[in-house]
Short mmCIF file of C-alpha atoms and ligand atoms in Angstrom, two decimals:
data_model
loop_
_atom_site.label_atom_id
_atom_site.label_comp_id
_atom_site.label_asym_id
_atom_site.label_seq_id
_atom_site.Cartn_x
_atom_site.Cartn_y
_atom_site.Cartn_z
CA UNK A 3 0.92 16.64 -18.68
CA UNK A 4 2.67 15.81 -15.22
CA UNK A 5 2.15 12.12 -14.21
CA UNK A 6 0.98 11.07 -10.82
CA UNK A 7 0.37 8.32 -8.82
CA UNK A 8 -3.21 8.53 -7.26
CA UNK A 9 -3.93 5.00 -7.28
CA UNK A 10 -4.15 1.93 -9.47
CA UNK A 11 -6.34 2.79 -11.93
CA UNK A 12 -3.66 6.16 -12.65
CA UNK A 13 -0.98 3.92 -13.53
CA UNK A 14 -0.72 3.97 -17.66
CA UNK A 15 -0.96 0.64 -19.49
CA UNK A 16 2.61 -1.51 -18.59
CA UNK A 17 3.19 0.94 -16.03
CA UNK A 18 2.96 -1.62 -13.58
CA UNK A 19 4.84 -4.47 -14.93
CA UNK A 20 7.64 -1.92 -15.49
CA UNK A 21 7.75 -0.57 -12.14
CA UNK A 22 7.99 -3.95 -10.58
CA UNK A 23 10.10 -5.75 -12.80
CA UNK A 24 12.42 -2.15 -11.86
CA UNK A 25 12.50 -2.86 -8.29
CA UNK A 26 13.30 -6.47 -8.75
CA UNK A 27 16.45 -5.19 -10.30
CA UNK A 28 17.33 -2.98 -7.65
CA UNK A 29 16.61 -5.45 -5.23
CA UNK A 30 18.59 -7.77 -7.09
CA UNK A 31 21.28 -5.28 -6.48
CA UNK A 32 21.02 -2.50 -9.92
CA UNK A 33 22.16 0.46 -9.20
CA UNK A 34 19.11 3.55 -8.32
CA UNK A 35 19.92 6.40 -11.32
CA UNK A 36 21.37 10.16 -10.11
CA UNK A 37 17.87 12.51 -10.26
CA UNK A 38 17.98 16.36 -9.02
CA UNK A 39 15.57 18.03 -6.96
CA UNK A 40 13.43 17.39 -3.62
CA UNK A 41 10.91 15.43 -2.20
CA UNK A 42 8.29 17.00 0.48
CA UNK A 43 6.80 14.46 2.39
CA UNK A 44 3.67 15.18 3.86
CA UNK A 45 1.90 12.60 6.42
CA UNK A 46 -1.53 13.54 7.99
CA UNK A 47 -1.79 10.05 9.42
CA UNK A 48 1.16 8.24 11.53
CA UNK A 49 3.64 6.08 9.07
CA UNK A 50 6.61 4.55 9.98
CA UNK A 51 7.73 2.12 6.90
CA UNK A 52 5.61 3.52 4.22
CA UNK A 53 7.27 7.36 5.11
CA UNK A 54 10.81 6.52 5.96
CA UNK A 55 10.50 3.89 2.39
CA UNK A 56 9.41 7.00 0.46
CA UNK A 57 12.56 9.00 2.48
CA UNK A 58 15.14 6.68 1.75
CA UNK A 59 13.87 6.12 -1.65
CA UNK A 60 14.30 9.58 -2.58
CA UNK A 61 18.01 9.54 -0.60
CA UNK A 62 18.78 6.80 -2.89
CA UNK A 63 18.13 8.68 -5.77
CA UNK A 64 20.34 11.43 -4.66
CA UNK A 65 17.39 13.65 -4.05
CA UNK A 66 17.11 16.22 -1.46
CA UNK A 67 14.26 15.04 0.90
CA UNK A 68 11.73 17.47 3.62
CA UNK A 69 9.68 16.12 6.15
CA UNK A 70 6.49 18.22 6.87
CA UNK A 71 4.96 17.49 10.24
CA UNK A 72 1.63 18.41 9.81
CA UNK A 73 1.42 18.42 13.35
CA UNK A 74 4.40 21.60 13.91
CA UNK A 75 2.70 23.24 10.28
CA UNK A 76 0.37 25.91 9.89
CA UNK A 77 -2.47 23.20 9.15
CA UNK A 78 -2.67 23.87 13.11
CA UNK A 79 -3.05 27.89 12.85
CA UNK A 80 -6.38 27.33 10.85
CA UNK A 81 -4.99 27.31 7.36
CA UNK A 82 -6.98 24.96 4.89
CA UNK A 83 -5.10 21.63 3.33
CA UNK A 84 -5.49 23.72 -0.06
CA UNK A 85 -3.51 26.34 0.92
CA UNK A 86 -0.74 24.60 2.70
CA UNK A 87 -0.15 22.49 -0.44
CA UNK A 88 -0.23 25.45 -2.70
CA UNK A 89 2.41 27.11 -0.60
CA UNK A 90 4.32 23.95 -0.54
CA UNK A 91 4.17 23.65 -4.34
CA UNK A 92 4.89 27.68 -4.52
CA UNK A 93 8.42 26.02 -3.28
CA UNK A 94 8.81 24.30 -5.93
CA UNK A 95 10.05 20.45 -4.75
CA UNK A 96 9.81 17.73 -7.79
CA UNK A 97 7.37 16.13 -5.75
CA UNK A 98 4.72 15.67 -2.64
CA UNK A 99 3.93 12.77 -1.12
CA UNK A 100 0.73 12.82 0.49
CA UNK A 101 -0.57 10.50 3.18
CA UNK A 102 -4.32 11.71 4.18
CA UNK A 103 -7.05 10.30 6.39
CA UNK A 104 -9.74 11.92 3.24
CA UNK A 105 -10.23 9.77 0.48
CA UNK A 106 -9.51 11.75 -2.52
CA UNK A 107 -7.15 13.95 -0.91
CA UNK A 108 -4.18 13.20 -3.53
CA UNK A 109 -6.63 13.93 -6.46
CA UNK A 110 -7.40 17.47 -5.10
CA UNK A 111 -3.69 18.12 -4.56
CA UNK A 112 -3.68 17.28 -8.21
CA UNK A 113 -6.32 19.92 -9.15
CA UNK A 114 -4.43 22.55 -6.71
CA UNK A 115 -1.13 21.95 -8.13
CA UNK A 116 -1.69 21.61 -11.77
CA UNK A 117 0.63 24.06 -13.97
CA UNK A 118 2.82 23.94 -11.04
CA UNK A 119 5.00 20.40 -12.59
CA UNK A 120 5.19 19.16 -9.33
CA UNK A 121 4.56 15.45 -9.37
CA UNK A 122 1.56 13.65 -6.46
CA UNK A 123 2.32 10.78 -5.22
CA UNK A 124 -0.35 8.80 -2.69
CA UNK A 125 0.99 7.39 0.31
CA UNK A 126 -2.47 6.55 1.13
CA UNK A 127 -5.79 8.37 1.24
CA UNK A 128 -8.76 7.08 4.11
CA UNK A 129 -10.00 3.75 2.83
CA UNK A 130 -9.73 4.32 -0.81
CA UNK A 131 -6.03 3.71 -2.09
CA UNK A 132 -2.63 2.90 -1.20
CA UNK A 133 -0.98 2.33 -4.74
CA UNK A 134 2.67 1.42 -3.56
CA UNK A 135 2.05 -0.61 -0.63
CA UNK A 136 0.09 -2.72 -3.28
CA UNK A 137 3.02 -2.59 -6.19
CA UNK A 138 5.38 -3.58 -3.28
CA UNK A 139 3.15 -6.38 -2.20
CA UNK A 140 3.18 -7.51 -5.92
CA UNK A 141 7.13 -7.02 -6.40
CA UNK A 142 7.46 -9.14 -3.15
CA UNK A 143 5.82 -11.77 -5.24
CA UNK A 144 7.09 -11.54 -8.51
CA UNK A 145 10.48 -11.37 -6.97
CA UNK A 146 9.43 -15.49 -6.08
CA UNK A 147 8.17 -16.03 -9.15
CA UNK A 148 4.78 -16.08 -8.56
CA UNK A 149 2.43 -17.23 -11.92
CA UNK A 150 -0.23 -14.46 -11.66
CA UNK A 151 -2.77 -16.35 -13.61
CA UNK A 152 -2.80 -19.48 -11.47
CA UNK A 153 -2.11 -17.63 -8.71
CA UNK A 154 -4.97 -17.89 -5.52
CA UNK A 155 -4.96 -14.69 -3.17
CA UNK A 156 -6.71 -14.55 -0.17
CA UNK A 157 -7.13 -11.03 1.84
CA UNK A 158 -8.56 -11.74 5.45
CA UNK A 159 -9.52 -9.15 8.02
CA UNK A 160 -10.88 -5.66 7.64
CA UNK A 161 -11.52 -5.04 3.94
CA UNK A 162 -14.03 -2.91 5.12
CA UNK A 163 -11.73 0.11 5.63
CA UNK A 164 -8.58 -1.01 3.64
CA UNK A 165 -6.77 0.98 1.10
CA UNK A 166 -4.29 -1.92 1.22
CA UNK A 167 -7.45 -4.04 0.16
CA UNK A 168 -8.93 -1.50 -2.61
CA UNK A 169 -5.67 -1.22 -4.17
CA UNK A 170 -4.20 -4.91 -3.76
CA UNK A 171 -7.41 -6.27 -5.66
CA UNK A 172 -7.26 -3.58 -8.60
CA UNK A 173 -3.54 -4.48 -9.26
CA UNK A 174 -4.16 -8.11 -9.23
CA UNK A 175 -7.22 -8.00 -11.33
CA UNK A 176 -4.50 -5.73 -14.16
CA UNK A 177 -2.18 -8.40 -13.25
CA UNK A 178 -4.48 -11.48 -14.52
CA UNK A 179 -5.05 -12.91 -10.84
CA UNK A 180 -8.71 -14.70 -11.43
CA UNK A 181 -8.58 -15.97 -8.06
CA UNK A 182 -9.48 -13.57 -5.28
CA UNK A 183 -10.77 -14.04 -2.24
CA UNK A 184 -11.87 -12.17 0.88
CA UNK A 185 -12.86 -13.40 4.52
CA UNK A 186 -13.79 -11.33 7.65
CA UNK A 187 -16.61 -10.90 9.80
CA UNK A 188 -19.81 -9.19 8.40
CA UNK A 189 -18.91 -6.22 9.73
CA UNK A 190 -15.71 -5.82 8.56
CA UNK A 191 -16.80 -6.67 4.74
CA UNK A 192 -17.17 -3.97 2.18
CA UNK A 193 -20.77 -3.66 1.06
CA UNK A 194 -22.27 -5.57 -1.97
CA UNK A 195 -21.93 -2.39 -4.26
CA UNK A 196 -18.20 -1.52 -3.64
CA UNK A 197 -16.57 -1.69 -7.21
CA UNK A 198 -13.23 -2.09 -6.09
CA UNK A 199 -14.13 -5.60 -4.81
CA UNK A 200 -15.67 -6.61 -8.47
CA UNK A 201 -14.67 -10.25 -9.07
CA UNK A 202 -13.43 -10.65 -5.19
CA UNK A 203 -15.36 -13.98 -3.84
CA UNK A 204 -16.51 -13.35 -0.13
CA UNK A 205 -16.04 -16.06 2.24
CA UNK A 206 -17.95 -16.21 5.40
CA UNK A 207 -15.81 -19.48 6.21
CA UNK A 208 -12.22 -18.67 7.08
CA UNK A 209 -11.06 -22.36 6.32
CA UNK A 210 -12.73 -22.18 3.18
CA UNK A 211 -11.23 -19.55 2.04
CA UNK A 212 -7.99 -20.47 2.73
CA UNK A 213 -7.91 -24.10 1.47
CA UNK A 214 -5.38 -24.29 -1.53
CA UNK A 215 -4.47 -20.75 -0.71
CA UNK A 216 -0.91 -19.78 -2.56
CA UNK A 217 -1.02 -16.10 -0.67
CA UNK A 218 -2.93 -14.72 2.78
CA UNK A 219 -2.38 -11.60 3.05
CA UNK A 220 -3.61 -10.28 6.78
CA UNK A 221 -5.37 -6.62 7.81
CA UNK A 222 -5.27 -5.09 10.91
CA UNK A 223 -8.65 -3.89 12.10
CA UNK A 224 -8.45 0.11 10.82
CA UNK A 225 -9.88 0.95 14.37
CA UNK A 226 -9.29 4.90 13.42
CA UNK A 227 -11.32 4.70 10.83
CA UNK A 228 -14.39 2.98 12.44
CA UNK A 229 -16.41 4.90 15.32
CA UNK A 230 -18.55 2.59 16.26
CA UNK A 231 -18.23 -1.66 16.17
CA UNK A 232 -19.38 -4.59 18.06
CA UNK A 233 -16.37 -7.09 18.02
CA UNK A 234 -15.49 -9.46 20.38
CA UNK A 235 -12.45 -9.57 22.21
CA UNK A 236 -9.02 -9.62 20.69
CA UNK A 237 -8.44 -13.62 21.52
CA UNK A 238 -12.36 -14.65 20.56
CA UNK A 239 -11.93 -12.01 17.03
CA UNK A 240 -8.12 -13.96 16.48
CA UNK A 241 -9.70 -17.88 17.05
CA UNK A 242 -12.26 -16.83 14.28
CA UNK A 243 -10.71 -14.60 12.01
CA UNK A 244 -7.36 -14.51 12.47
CA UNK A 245 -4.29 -16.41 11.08
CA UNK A 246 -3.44 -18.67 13.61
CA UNK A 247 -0.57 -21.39 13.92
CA UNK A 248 -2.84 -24.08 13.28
CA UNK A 249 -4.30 -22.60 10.32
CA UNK A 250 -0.95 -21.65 8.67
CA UNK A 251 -0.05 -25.17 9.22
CA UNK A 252 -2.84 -26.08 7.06
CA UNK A 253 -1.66 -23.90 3.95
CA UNK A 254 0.22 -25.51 1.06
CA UNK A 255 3.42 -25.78 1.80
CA UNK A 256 4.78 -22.81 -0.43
CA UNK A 257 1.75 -20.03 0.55
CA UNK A 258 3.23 -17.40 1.46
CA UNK A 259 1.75 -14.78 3.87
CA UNK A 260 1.64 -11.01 3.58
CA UNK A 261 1.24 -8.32 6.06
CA UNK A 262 1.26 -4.83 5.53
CA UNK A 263 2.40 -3.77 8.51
CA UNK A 264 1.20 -2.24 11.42
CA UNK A 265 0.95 -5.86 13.22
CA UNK A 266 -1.20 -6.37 15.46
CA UNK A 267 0.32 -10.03 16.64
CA UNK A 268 -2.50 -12.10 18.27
CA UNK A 269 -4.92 -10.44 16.79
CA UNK A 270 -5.01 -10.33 12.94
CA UNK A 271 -1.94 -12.95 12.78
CA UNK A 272 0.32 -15.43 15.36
CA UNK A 273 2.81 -13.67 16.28
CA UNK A 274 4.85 -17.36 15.23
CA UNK A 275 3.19 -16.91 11.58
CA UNK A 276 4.37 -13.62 11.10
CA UNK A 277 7.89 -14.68 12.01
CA UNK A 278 7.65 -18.14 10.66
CA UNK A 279 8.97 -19.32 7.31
CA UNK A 280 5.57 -18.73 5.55
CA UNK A 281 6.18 -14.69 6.23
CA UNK A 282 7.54 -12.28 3.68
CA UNK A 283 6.44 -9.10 6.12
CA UNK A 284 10.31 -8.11 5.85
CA UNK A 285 10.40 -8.82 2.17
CA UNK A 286 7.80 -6.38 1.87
CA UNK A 287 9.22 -3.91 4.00
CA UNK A 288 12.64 -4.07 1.87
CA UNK A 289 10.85 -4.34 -1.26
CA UNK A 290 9.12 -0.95 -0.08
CA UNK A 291 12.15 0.63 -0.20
CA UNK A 292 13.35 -0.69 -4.31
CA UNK A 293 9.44 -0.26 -5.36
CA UNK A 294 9.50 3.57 -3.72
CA UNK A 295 12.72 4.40 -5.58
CA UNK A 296 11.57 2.77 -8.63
CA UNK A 297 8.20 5.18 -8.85
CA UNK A 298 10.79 7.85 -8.21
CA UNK A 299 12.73 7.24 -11.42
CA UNK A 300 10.02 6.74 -13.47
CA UNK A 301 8.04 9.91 -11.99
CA UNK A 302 11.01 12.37 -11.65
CA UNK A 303 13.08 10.66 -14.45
CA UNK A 304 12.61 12.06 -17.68
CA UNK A 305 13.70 15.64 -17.14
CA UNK A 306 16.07 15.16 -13.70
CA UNK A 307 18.30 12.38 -15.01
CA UNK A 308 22.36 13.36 -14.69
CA UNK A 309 23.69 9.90 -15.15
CA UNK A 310 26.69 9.92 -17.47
CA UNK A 311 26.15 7.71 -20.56
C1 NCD B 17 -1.16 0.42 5.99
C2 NCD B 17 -1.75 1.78 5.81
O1 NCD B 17 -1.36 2.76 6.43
O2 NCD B 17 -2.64 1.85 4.98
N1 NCD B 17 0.15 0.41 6.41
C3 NCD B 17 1.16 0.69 5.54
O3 NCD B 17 1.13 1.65 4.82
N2 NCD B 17 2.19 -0.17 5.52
C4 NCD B 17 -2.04 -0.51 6.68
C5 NCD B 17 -2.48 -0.22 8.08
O4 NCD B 17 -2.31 0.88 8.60
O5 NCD B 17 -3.03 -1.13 8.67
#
């Protein structure tokens, strides 16, 4: 059976733990093993750190590595997603890297691709998961030394429409986080039934929320993915529900905040928090890179590793 990475709840027992405590070493400067054969990257939505992560990952690795711009591909002559994937796969690459605006895209491409050995890896699918931005996010802190179990994690902002959110929370719950927390404005909240906030506490108080707080982790409003919403302007949304100076000032002295990136500065964050010494959005952005090459290995591994003993 080829192993993919869908989303959290694909990731084998210890699967997890390993690939984090793997791109803590590389990040601590371990060397990325010699693997043979190519990566097809394949972006639907716009991506700047979470593609060129996955590119350089793969370079890394000594893997060739294809961009395919859906935009220049035959997606745009009227041929279906199924078919350009199965022609992809046809070619043969050790793996595709999927970024989709349809939730559930990356478990189709499983179904379309099975015999075929090529390996799926999510780079995000519409609200529903974005496993490596939230094993980065985790490596980031681990890399600190952060105790999971005592550990108090606040998301803030749209966890409405976040696969950031959906897969941050299931990877903390398998990590033994029993604080969670989530604060927005109604309308930005997932509903009541949404599983993958089991366990989450809402917060319809900011300050609340935040008090004793050892991570924030901000979210940009997913405006793509939401046709119609009444919020206020971007300075009356950031005095309420953003992460302003004076409310990073308030944090524990060693919280540490998280962004996935796009920022929105003003808005979601202060622009002075997300360059002040509470930020680890850079962190995150390297760590992208170690956690990327690290899924790589353990993905593309078994059968592709040349190193020399
Ligand atoms: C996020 C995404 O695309 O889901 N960005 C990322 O991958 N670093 C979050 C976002 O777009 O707001």
């Amino acid at each position: 059976m080829t192993q993919h990475l869908t989303d959290i709840a694909s990731l084998p027992e210890g699967a997890a733990e390993a690939l984090i405590r793997r791109a803590i070493e590389l990040a601590d400067g371990a060397s990325p093993r010699r693997l043979r054969g190519e990566v097809a990257h394949l972006f639907w939505e716009p991506s700047t750190r979470t593609r060129v992560s996955f590119e350089l990952a793969a370079l890394r690795l000594g893997l060739g590595s294809v961009q395919v711009d859906p935009s220049r591909s035959s997606s745009t002559k009227g041929e279906t997603l199924e078919d350009t994937v199965r022609t992809l796969a046809a070619m043969a690459p050790a793996a595709l890297v999927v970024r989709h605006a349809d939730a559930g895209a990356p478990d189709r491409i499983v179904e379309w691709t099975a015999g075929t050995g090529v390996v799926v890896v999510n780079a995000g699918d519409g609200a529903r998961a974005h496993p490596t931005q939230a094993l980065l996010d985790a490596a980031t802190l681990a890399h600190e030394g952060i105790d999971w179990p005592s550990a108090r994690i606040v998301l803030l902002g749209d966890l409405r429409h976040s696969r950031v959110a959906r897969s941050a929370f299931a990877l903390y719950r398998r990590l033994g986080v029993v604080d969670l927390r989530m604060a927005g404005p109604r309308a930005l909240m997932p509903e009541s039934d949404d599983a993958a906030f089991d366990g989450v506490r809402r917060y319809d108080d900011l300050d609340a929320a935040l008090a004793d707080a050892s991570v924030v982790g901000c979210l940009r409003i997913q405006r793509e993915r939401i046709r119609e919403l009444a919020l206020p302007d971007d300075a009356t949304y950031h005095a309420a529900w953003g992460l302003t100076a004076a409310r990073a000032e308030r944090l524990p002295a060693d919280a540490r905040v998280l962004h996935p990136g796009p920022i929105n500065r003003g808005i979601e964050i202060d622009p002075a928090v997300a360059d002040g010494p509470r930020s680890r959005v850079l962190r995150q952005v390297a760590m992208g890179v170690h956690l990327r090459t690290a899924v790589f290995e353990w993905l593309l591994g078994a059968e592709t590793d040349t190193r020399s003993a």
